[in-house]
């Protein structure tokens, strides 16, 4: 779960609730005070995992007392059996479920999430049925030339790397068509000025997450479907593995992520439709005043990767070394010593 997503969501919710043109001083609306944002999922795999982010809605008070304290996060199955989801780092809770555990993560079964805060607020999500992920058949890069707008708003021809996926849309034993979500991670190789070799792994910006609503197409599969575009750069010359992570989504989760995508493109002009309130499948289970935002769902993933390097797009200009910045005492960066920023161990999937 990308932490930037929940940070962005917190900011957007508050911005939409209190945004103004001339006023600087304002009070947060009462209904948005003492509010919580929860985003989480159960993911069937080997092992299966639970990932949850919990954060208080930012109210511009800058008070250290506003830091949220969570007493417990629990995942619940259809039989009412609960597992604690421990805190892994700030505001994030993660659990790896042993395949031999009696708590089974299975397609077609429903799961929910319970969150208890130290101030007595408590929330529970509605049950979410686990959607089986269709198997990805292929994920391939293609080098294309296309017309794009430059900084002067003029059409120019530029080279781009298009990533296309082929996959079935049929899910589970019933082979029903399902909605899809694609998230991306990447790992690239970099050699610094001292010939240290490092491997940097990063998340692709969350506003590039792609969604597919199966009701908008008539087919039961996708063939060479464009899901991501990338500009060739020196950072890719030594090699990059891009991973497409395909998730199956129920209709509620699809609507939630679609709303997040729409919010990420809002520029604040008068010509845009006013944003509506984000859906949530969380309910309050305590009488303490406050609100809850976010979504919890159950899914399965399938992942494939695609490799590109300088040979693929015809460039030998590496990211390092770089031209001098002009600063007589520049700070040490990844070209100065990549080991300060990235691991040097070659990933198991990397093939030279």
mmCIF file of C-alpha atoms in Angstrom:
data_model
loop_
_atom_site.group_PDB
_atom_site.id
_atom_site.type_symbol
_atom_site.label_atom_id
_atom_site.label_comp_id
_atom_site.label_asym_id
_atom_site.label_seq_id
_atom_site.Cartn_x
_atom_site.Cartn_y
_atom_site.Cartn_z
ATOM 1 C CA UNK A 1 0.000 0.000 0.000
ATOM 2 C CA UNK A 2 1.562 3.265 -1.099
ATOM 3 C CA UNK A 3 1.804 5.624 1.890
ATOM 4 C CA UNK A 4 1.594 8.573 -0.531
ATOM 5 C CA UNK A 5 -1.937 7.521 -1.417
ATOM 6 C CA UNK A 6 -3.304 7.919 2.075
ATOM 7 C CA UNK A 7 -1.372 11.181 2.601
ATOM 8 C CA UNK A 8 -2.836 12.511 -0.638
ATOM 9 C CA UNK A 9 -6.317 11.368 0.365
ATOM 10 C CA UNK A 10 -6.089 13.114 3.737
ATOM 11 C CA UNK A 11 -4.987 16.343 2.065
ATOM 12 C CA UNK A 12 -7.654 16.229 -0.641
ATOM 13 C CA UNK A 13 -10.522 15.523 1.763
ATOM 14 C CA UNK A 14 -9.617 18.490 3.932
ATOM 15 C CA UNK A 15 -8.960 20.709 0.910
ATOM 16 C CA UNK A 16 -12.367 19.958 -0.565
ATOM 17 C CA UNK A 17 -14.102 20.468 2.754
ATOM 18 C CA UNK A 18 -12.555 23.810 3.672
ATOM 19 C CA UNK A 19 -11.256 25.253 0.400
ATOM 20 C CA UNK A 20 -11.814 28.991 -0.094
ATOM 21 C CA UNK A 21 -10.670 31.778 -2.399
ATOM 22 C CA UNK A 22 -9.881 34.810 -0.235
ATOM 23 C CA UNK A 23 -10.251 33.673 3.354
ATOM 24 C CA UNK A 24 -7.156 32.468 5.172
ATOM 25 C CA UNK A 25 -8.478 31.804 8.657
ATOM 26 C CA UNK A 26 -11.175 29.158 8.982
ATOM 27 C CA UNK A 27 -12.477 26.474 11.266
ATOM 28 C CA UNK A 28 -12.665 22.897 10.121
ATOM 29 C CA UNK A 29 -16.342 21.877 9.811
ATOM 30 C CA UNK A 30 -17.524 20.077 12.935
ATOM 31 C CA UNK A 31 -18.365 16.908 11.049
ATOM 32 C CA UNK A 32 -14.759 16.571 9.880
ATOM 33 C CA UNK A 33 -13.129 17.074 13.258
ATOM 34 C CA UNK A 34 -11.837 14.003 15.079
ATOM 35 C CA UNK A 35 -12.024 12.023 11.845
ATOM 36 C CA UNK A 36 -10.030 9.038 10.627
ATOM 37 C CA UNK A 37 -8.869 7.750 7.235
ATOM 38 C CA UNK A 38 -8.464 3.979 6.857
ATOM 39 C CA UNK A 39 -7.334 2.214 3.682
ATOM 40 C CA UNK A 40 -6.664 -1.499 3.715
ATOM 41 C CA UNK A 41 -6.904 -4.820 1.949
ATOM 42 C CA UNK A 42 -6.581 -8.570 2.305
ATOM 43 C CA UNK A 43 -4.445 -10.039 -0.470
ATOM 44 C CA UNK A 44 -4.524 -13.763 -1.213
ATOM 45 C CA UNK A 45 -1.041 -15.073 -1.992
ATOM 46 C CA UNK A 46 1.852 -17.140 -0.695
ATOM 47 C CA UNK A 47 1.742 -15.983 1.976
ATOM 48 C CA UNK A 48 -1.508 -14.035 2.137
ATOM 49 C CA UNK A 49 -1.194 -10.574 3.643
ATOM 50 C CA UNK A 50 -3.224 -7.834 5.289
ATOM 51 C CA UNK A 51 -2.125 -4.220 4.720
ATOM 52 C CA UNK A 52 -3.746 -1.264 6.491
ATOM 53 C CA UNK A 53 -3.004 2.447 6.826
ATOM 54 C CA UNK A 54 -4.672 4.491 9.583
ATOM 55 C CA UNK A 55 -4.320 8.244 9.835
ATOM 56 C CA UNK A 56 -6.175 11.104 11.450
ATOM 57 C CA UNK A 57 -7.744 13.650 9.142
ATOM 58 C CA UNK A 58 -5.417 16.673 9.059
ATOM 59 C CA UNK A 59 -7.160 19.699 10.619
ATOM 60 C CA UNK A 60 -4.415 22.370 10.292
ATOM 61 C CA UNK A 61 -4.005 22.648 14.087
ATOM 62 C CA UNK A 62 -0.391 21.347 13.946
ATOM 63 C CA UNK A 63 -0.842 19.935 17.438
ATOM 64 C CA UNK A 64 1.239 16.987 18.531
ATOM 65 C CA UNK A 65 -1.840 15.837 20.449
ATOM 66 C CA UNK A 66 -3.512 15.144 17.097
ATOM 67 C CA UNK A 67 -1.223 12.215 16.348
ATOM 68 C CA UNK A 68 -3.543 9.228 16.196
ATOM 69 C CA UNK A 69 -3.070 6.324 18.578
ATOM 70 C CA UNK A 70 -4.502 2.992 17.519
ATOM 71 C CA UNK A 71 -5.274 0.373 20.152
ATOM 72 C CA UNK A 72 -5.953 -2.464 17.743
ATOM 73 C CA UNK A 73 -6.469 -3.418 14.096
ATOM 74 C CA UNK A 74 -8.151 -6.772 13.468
ATOM 75 C CA UNK A 75 -9.086 -8.677 10.315
ATOM 76 C CA UNK A 76 -12.273 -10.736 10.663
ATOM 77 C CA UNK A 77 -13.474 -13.713 8.594
ATOM 78 C CA UNK A 78 -17.020 -14.931 7.912
ATOM 79 C CA UNK A 79 -17.036 -17.071 11.062
ATOM 80 C CA UNK A 80 -16.153 -14.099 13.243
ATOM 81 C CA UNK A 81 -12.596 -15.294 13.919
ATOM 82 C CA UNK A 82 -10.241 -12.340 14.349
ATOM 83 C CA UNK A 83 -6.513 -11.859 13.823
ATOM 84 C CA UNK A 84 -4.518 -8.914 15.182
ATOM 85 C CA UNK A 85 -2.753 -6.888 12.496
ATOM 86 C CA UNK A 86 0.416 -5.528 14.168
ATOM 87 C CA UNK A 87 1.917 -2.117 13.543
ATOM 88 C CA UNK A 88 4.927 -2.316 11.233
ATOM 89 C CA UNK A 89 5.823 1.358 11.034
ATOM 90 C CA UNK A 90 4.219 4.749 11.509
ATOM 91 C CA UNK A 91 0.483 4.452 10.866
ATOM 92 C CA UNK A 92 0.926 1.235 8.881
ATOM 93 C CA UNK A 93 -0.220 -2.203 9.977
ATOM 94 C CA UNK A 94 0.830 -5.399 8.206
ATOM 95 C CA UNK A 95 0.220 -9.080 8.755
ATOM 96 C CA UNK A 96 1.586 -12.106 6.922
ATOM 97 C CA UNK A 97 -0.714 -15.122 7.318
ATOM 98 C CA UNK A 98 0.955 -18.523 7.447
ATOM 99 C CA UNK A 99 -0.486 -20.898 4.827
ATOM 100 C CA UNK A 100 -0.886 -23.492 7.598
ATOM 101 C CA UNK A 101 -2.958 -21.108 9.712
ATOM 102 C CA UNK A 102 -6.555 -22.038 10.483
ATOM 103 C CA UNK A 103 -7.466 -18.533 9.333
ATOM 104 C CA UNK A 104 -7.811 -19.235 5.612
ATOM 105 C CA UNK A 105 -7.747 -16.592 2.881
ATOM 106 C CA UNK A 106 -9.887 -17.988 0.074
ATOM 107 C CA UNK A 107 -11.552 -16.705 -3.081
ATOM 108 C CA UNK A 108 -15.281 -16.225 -2.554
ATOM 109 C CA UNK A 109 -14.963 -15.786 1.217
ATOM 110 C CA UNK A 110 -15.685 -12.427 2.869
ATOM 111 C CA UNK A 111 -13.490 -10.448 5.246
ATOM 112 C CA UNK A 112 -13.861 -7.242 7.224
ATOM 113 C CA UNK A 113 -11.658 -4.950 9.300
ATOM 114 C CA UNK A 114 -12.108 -3.616 12.832
ATOM 115 C CA UNK A 115 -10.151 -0.599 14.120
ATOM 116 C CA UNK A 116 -10.173 0.660 17.715
ATOM 117 C CA UNK A 117 -8.580 4.006 18.607
ATOM 118 C CA UNK A 118 -7.242 5.003 22.013
ATOM 119 C CA UNK A 119 -9.918 7.710 22.388
ATOM 120 C CA UNK A 120 -12.641 5.057 22.216
ATOM 121 C CA UNK A 121 -13.632 5.533 18.582
ATOM 122 C CA UNK A 122 -14.157 2.243 16.790
ATOM 123 C CA UNK A 123 -14.938 1.334 13.196
ATOM 124 C CA UNK A 124 -15.810 -1.782 11.248
ATOM 125 C CA UNK A 125 -15.901 -2.255 7.509
ATOM 126 C CA UNK A 126 -18.687 -4.023 5.697
ATOM 127 C CA UNK A 127 -17.740 -7.574 4.600
ATOM 128 C CA UNK A 128 -15.793 -7.677 1.336
ATOM 129 C CA UNK A 129 -15.834 -10.821 -0.801
ATOM 130 C CA UNK A 130 -12.404 -11.841 -2.042
ATOM 131 C CA UNK A 131 -12.145 -11.535 -5.814
ATOM 132 C CA UNK A 132 -9.889 -13.962 -7.665
ATOM 133 C CA UNK A 133 -7.419 -12.279 -10.015
ATOM 134 C CA UNK A 134 -7.356 -13.337 -13.672
ATOM 135 C CA UNK A 135 -3.955 -14.557 -14.810
ATOM 136 C CA UNK A 136 -1.820 -12.090 -16.749
ATOM 137 C CA UNK A 137 -0.846 -13.624 -20.096
ATOM 138 C CA UNK A 138 1.769 -11.075 -21.189
ATOM 139 C CA UNK A 139 3.182 -7.673 -20.292
ATOM 140 C CA UNK A 140 5.411 -6.172 -22.962
ATOM 141 C CA UNK A 141 7.105 -2.818 -23.733
ATOM 142 C CA UNK A 142 6.882 -1.218 -27.168
ATOM 143 C CA UNK A 143 8.881 1.736 -28.497
ATOM 144 C CA UNK A 144 6.671 4.248 -30.326
ATOM 145 C CA UNK A 145 6.859 7.732 -31.803
ATOM 146 C CA UNK A 146 3.903 9.925 -31.027
ATOM 147 C CA UNK A 147 2.829 13.531 -31.073
ATOM 148 C CA UNK A 148 2.766 15.243 -27.672
ATOM 149 C CA UNK A 149 2.371 18.820 -26.451
ATOM 150 C CA UNK A 150 5.601 20.531 -25.390
ATOM 151 C CA UNK A 151 5.980 23.336 -22.835
ATOM 152 C CA UNK A 152 4.949 25.846 -25.492
ATOM 153 C CA UNK A 153 1.727 23.935 -26.123
ATOM 154 C CA UNK A 154 2.962 22.853 -29.539
ATOM 155 C CA UNK A 155 2.667 19.396 -31.042
ATOM 156 C CA UNK A 156 6.054 17.697 -31.382
ATOM 157 C CA UNK A 157 7.071 14.108 -32.106
ATOM 158 C CA UNK A 158 8.677 12.284 -29.202
ATOM 159 C CA UNK A 159 9.748 8.715 -28.413
ATOM 160 C CA UNK A 160 7.808 6.915 -25.713
ATOM 161 C CA UNK A 161 7.825 3.437 -24.175
ATOM 162 C CA UNK A 162 4.317 1.980 -24.082
ATOM 163 C CA UNK A 163 3.595 -0.963 -21.801
ATOM 164 C CA UNK A 164 0.778 -3.230 -22.956
ATOM 165 C CA UNK A 165 -0.892 -6.087 -21.138
ATOM 166 C CA UNK A 166 -2.858 -9.122 -22.284
ATOM 167 C CA UNK A 167 -5.057 -10.802 -19.703
ATOM 168 C CA UNK A 168 -8.283 -12.637 -19.179
ATOM 169 C CA UNK A 169 -11.067 -10.825 -17.313
ATOM 170 C CA UNK A 170 -12.591 -14.053 -16.012
ATOM 171 C CA UNK A 171 -12.269 -14.629 -12.294
ATOM 172 C CA UNK A 172 -12.751 -17.559 -9.931
ATOM 173 C CA UNK A 173 -14.381 -20.927 -10.397
ATOM 174 C CA UNK A 174 -17.498 -19.274 -11.792
ATOM 175 C CA UNK A 175 -15.397 -17.511 -14.439
ATOM 176 C CA UNK A 176 -17.251 -14.229 -14.046
ATOM 177 C CA UNK A 177 -15.849 -11.037 -15.510
ATOM 178 C CA UNK A 178 -14.154 -8.774 -12.985
ATOM 179 C CA UNK A 179 -12.904 -5.210 -12.633
ATOM 180 C CA UNK A 180 -9.144 -4.707 -12.614
ATOM 181 C CA UNK A 181 -6.635 -2.335 -11.026
ATOM 182 C CA UNK A 182 -2.987 -2.036 -12.046
ATOM 183 C CA UNK A 183 -0.319 -0.693 -9.725
ATOM 184 C CA UNK A 184 3.367 -0.507 -10.620
ATOM 185 C CA UNK A 185 6.798 -0.824 -9.030
ATOM 186 C CA UNK A 186 10.182 -0.648 -10.711
ATOM 187 C CA UNK A 187 13.806 -1.520 -10.049
ATOM 188 C CA UNK A 188 16.631 0.103 -12.010
ATOM 189 C CA UNK A 189 20.394 -0.321 -12.017
ATOM 190 C CA UNK A 190 22.778 2.568 -11.406
ATOM 191 C CA UNK A 191 26.604 2.685 -11.368
ATOM 192 C CA UNK A 192 28.043 5.660 -9.480
ATOM 193 C CA UNK A 193 31.259 7.615 -10.079
ATOM 194 C CA UNK A 194 33.229 5.143 -7.931
ATOM 195 C CA UNK A 195 31.950 2.144 -9.931
ATOM 196 C CA UNK A 196 29.649 0.977 -7.155
ATOM 197 C CA UNK A 197 26.642 -0.827 -8.630
ATOM 198 C CA UNK A 198 23.288 -0.295 -6.916
ATOM 199 C CA UNK A 199 19.711 -1.394 -7.522
ATOM 200 C CA UNK A 200 17.016 1.163 -6.742
ATOM 201 C CA UNK A 201 13.426 0.053 -6.201
ATOM 202 C CA UNK A 202 10.669 2.653 -6.278
ATOM 203 C CA UNK A 203 6.907 2.910 -6.590
ATOM 204 C CA UNK A 204 5.515 4.473 -9.727
ATOM 205 C CA UNK A 205 3.492 7.619 -8.939
ATOM 206 C CA UNK A 206 0.072 6.619 -7.608
ATOM 207 C CA UNK A 207 -1.748 8.885 -10.055
ATOM 208 C CA UNK A 208 -0.580 6.448 -12.767
ATOM 209 C CA UNK A 209 -2.617 3.624 -11.232
ATOM 210 C CA UNK A 210 -4.961 2.289 -13.911
ATOM 211 C CA UNK A 211 -8.482 0.914 -13.563
ATOM 212 C CA UNK A 212 -10.732 -1.129 -15.807
ATOM 213 C CA UNK A 213 -14.498 -1.333 -15.376
ATOM 214 C CA UNK A 214 -15.552 -4.601 -16.987
ATOM 215 C CA UNK A 215 -19.049 -3.232 -17.652
ATOM 216 C CA UNK A 216 -17.580 -0.728 -20.115
ATOM 217 C CA UNK A 217 -16.252 -3.409 -22.475
ATOM 218 C CA UNK A 218 -17.923 -6.419 -24.050
ATOM 219 C CA UNK A 219 -15.008 -8.845 -24.270
ATOM 220 C CA UNK A 220 -13.820 -11.424 -21.745
ATOM 221 C CA UNK A 221 -10.125 -10.593 -22.253
ATOM 222 C CA UNK A 222 -7.730 -7.778 -23.088
ATOM 223 C CA UNK A 223 -5.117 -8.016 -25.830
ATOM 224 C CA UNK A 224 -2.180 -5.559 -25.951
ATOM 225 C CA UNK A 225 -4.079 -3.129 -23.733
ATOM 226 C CA UNK A 226 -2.076 0.042 -22.982
ATOM 227 C CA UNK A 227 -1.734 0.587 -19.219
ATOM 228 C CA UNK A 228 1.394 2.749 -18.845
ATOM 229 C CA UNK A 229 3.614 5.092 -20.823
ATOM 230 C CA UNK A 230 7.180 6.080 -19.946
ATOM 231 C CA UNK A 231 9.659 8.589 -21.345
ATOM 232 C CA UNK A 232 13.109 7.107 -22.150
ATOM 233 C CA UNK A 233 15.757 8.619 -19.882
ATOM 234 C CA UNK A 234 19.380 8.057 -18.758
ATOM 235 C CA UNK A 235 17.985 6.476 -15.589
ATOM 236 C CA UNK A 236 16.839 3.489 -17.674
ATOM 237 C CA UNK A 237 20.008 2.965 -19.717
ATOM 238 C CA UNK A 238 21.604 0.394 -17.390
ATOM 239 C CA UNK A 239 18.331 -1.492 -17.165
ATOM 240 C CA UNK A 240 14.912 -1.318 -15.529
ATOM 241 C CA UNK A 241 12.439 -4.002 -14.502
ATOM 242 C CA UNK A 242 8.900 -2.630 -14.372
ATOM 243 C CA UNK A 243 6.356 -4.754 -12.509
ATOM 244 C CA UNK A 244 2.639 -4.573 -13.288
ATOM 245 C CA UNK A 245 0.586 -5.701 -10.273
ATOM 246 C CA UNK A 246 -2.897 -6.722 -11.365
ATOM 247 C CA UNK A 247 -5.682 -6.777 -8.767
ATOM 248 C CA UNK A 248 -9.296 -7.867 -9.057
ATOM 249 C CA UNK A 249 -11.779 -5.354 -7.595
ATOM 250 C CA UNK A 250 -15.409 -5.577 -6.584
ATOM 251 C CA UNK A 251 -17.670 -2.721 -7.714
ATOM 252 C CA UNK A 252 -17.302 -0.777 -4.458
ATOM 253 C CA UNK A 253 -13.502 -0.905 -4.463
ATOM 254 C CA UNK A 254 -13.508 0.099 -8.138
ATOM 255 C CA UNK A 255 -15.654 3.138 -7.357
ATOM 256 C CA UNK A 256 -13.381 4.132 -4.468
ATOM 257 C CA UNK A 257 -10.172 3.963 -6.539
ATOM 258 C CA UNK A 258 -11.885 5.713 -9.441
ATOM 259 C CA UNK A 259 -12.790 8.598 -7.135
ATOM 260 C CA UNK A 260 -9.190 8.761 -5.906
ATOM 261 C CA UNK A 261 -7.974 8.927 -9.513
ATOM 262 C CA UNK A 262 -10.429 11.704 -10.308
ATOM 263 C CA UNK A 263 -9.338 13.729 -7.286
ATOM 264 C CA UNK A 264 -5.689 13.419 -8.349
ATOM 265 C CA UNK A 265 -6.486 15.207 -11.628
ATOM 266 C CA UNK A 266 -8.434 18.134 -10.149
ATOM 267 C CA UNK A 267 -6.743 21.427 -11.012
ATOM 268 C CA UNK A 268 -9.140 23.703 -9.160
ATOM 269 C CA UNK A 269 -10.656 25.575 -12.111
ATOM 270 C CA UNK A 270 -14.265 26.737 -12.302
ATOM 271 C CA UNK A 271 -14.834 24.529 -15.348
ATOM 272 C CA UNK A 272 -14.525 21.255 -13.467
ATOM 273 C CA UNK A 273 -17.530 19.474 -11.958
ATOM 274 C CA UNK A 274 -17.671 19.762 -8.161
ATOM 275 C CA UNK A 275 -16.232 16.701 -6.414
ATOM 276 C CA UNK A 276 -18.580 14.503 -4.424
ATOM 277 C CA UNK A 277 -17.884 12.851 -1.100
ATOM 278 C CA UNK A 278 -15.728 9.757 -1.308
ATOM 279 C CA UNK A 279 -17.536 6.502 -0.697
ATOM 280 C CA UNK A 280 -16.541 4.375 2.284
ATOM 281 C CA UNK A 281 -17.503 0.925 3.492
ATOM 282 C CA UNK A 282 -16.561 1.702 7.109
ATOM 283 C CA UNK A 283 -19.175 2.279 9.808
ATOM 284 C CA UNK A 284 -18.756 3.764 13.274
ATOM 285 C CA UNK A 285 -19.328 1.273 16.064
ATOM 286 C CA UNK A 286 -18.962 3.740 18.952
ATOM 287 C CA UNK A 287 -20.878 6.829 20.097
ATOM 288 C CA UNK A 288 -17.859 9.134 20.209
ATOM 289 C CA UNK A 289 -18.121 12.064 17.790
ATOM 290 C CA UNK A 290 -16.076 11.747 14.630
ATOM 291 C CA UNK A 291 -16.142 10.556 11.030
ATOM 292 C CA UNK A 292 -14.399 7.866 9.036
ATOM 293 C CA UNK A 293 -13.197 7.807 5.430
ATOM 294 C CA UNK A 294 -11.497 5.126 3.361
ATOM 295 C CA UNK A 295 -12.113 1.607 2.132
ATOM 296 C CA UNK A 296 -11.270 -2.012 2.900
ATOM 297 C CA UNK A 297 -11.413 -4.781 0.305
ATOM 298 C CA UNK A 298 -10.252 -8.343 -0.370
ATOM 299 C CA UNK A 299 -8.419 -9.296 -3.537
ATOM 300 C CA UNK A 300 -5.909 -11.508 -5.281
ATOM 301 C CA UNK A 301 -2.964 -10.320 -7.359
ATOM 302 C CA UNK A 302 -1.042 -11.505 -10.380
ATOM 303 C CA UNK A 303 2.247 -9.874 -11.395
ATOM 304 C CA UNK A 304 4.428 -9.781 -14.498
ATOM 305 C CA UNK A 305 7.487 -7.674 -15.293
ATOM 306 C CA UNK A 306 8.963 -6.066 -18.411
ATOM 307 C CA UNK A 307 12.633 -5.161 -18.961
ATOM 308 C CA UNK A 308 14.025 -2.188 -20.902
ATOM 309 C CA UNK A 309 17.527 -0.700 -21.162
ATOM 310 C CA UNK A 310 19.491 1.676 -23.376
ATOM 311 C CA UNK A 311 19.714 -0.886 -26.170
ATOM 312 C CA UNK A 312 15.904 -0.999 -26.265
ATOM 313 C CA UNK A 313 15.506 2.726 -27.003
ATOM 314 C CA UNK A 314 18.893 3.422 -28.620
ATOM 315 C CA UNK A 315 20.840 5.338 -25.980
ATOM 316 C CA UNK A 316 24.169 4.779 -24.197
ATOM 317 C CA UNK A 317 24.136 7.926 -22.041
ATOM 318 C CA UNK A 318 24.035 6.714 -18.449
ATOM 319 C CA UNK A 319 22.634 8.599 -15.471
ATOM 320 C CA UNK A 320 26.108 8.797 -13.898
ATOM 321 C CA UNK A 321 28.397 10.598 -14.099
ATOM 322 C CA UNK A 322 26.420 13.813 -14.500
ATOM 323 C CA UNK A 323 27.668 17.259 -15.586
ATOM 324 C CA UNK A 324 28.941 19.460 -12.715
ATOM 325 C CA UNK A 325 26.187 21.432 -11.003
ATOM 326 C CA UNK A 326 28.324 24.537 -10.516
ATOM 327 C CA UNK A 327 28.132 24.204 -6.739
ATOM 328 C CA UNK A 328 31.723 24.172 -5.348
ATOM 329 C CA UNK A 329 30.603 21.889 -2.496
ATOM 330 C CA UNK A 330 27.730 19.828 -3.851
ATOM 331 C CA UNK A 331 26.020 17.359 -1.505
ATOM 332 C CA UNK A 332 26.778 13.701 -2.106
ATOM 333 C CA UNK A 333 24.031 12.180 -4.232
ATOM 334 C CA UNK A 334 23.416 8.797 -5.858
ATOM 335 C CA UNK A 335 26.184 9.457 -8.423
ATOM 336 C CA UNK A 336 28.641 10.378 -5.671
ATOM 337 C CA UNK A 337 27.936 7.213 -3.659
ATOM 338 C CA UNK A 338 24.881 5.183 -4.566
ATOM 339 C CA UNK A 339 25.436 2.887 -1.571
ATOM 340 C CA UNK A 340 24.195 5.681 0.707
ATOM 341 C CA UNK A 341 20.784 5.512 -0.971
ATOM 342 C CA UNK A 342 20.233 2.075 -2.498
ATOM 343 C CA UNK A 343 21.172 -1.584 -1.857
ATOM 344 C CA UNK A 344 24.035 -3.154 -3.768
ATOM 345 C CA UNK A 345 22.744 -6.730 -3.698
ATOM 346 C CA UNK A 346 21.464 -7.840 -7.062
ATOM 347 C CA UNK A 347 17.750 -8.803 -6.891
ATOM 348 C CA UNK A 348 16.972 -12.458 -7.576
ATOM 349 C CA UNK A 349 14.950 -11.548 -10.675
ATOM 350 C CA UNK A 350 17.731 -9.479 -12.265
ATOM 351 C CA UNK A 351 19.348 -11.102 -15.298
ATOM 352 C CA UNK A 352 22.359 -9.351 -16.868
#
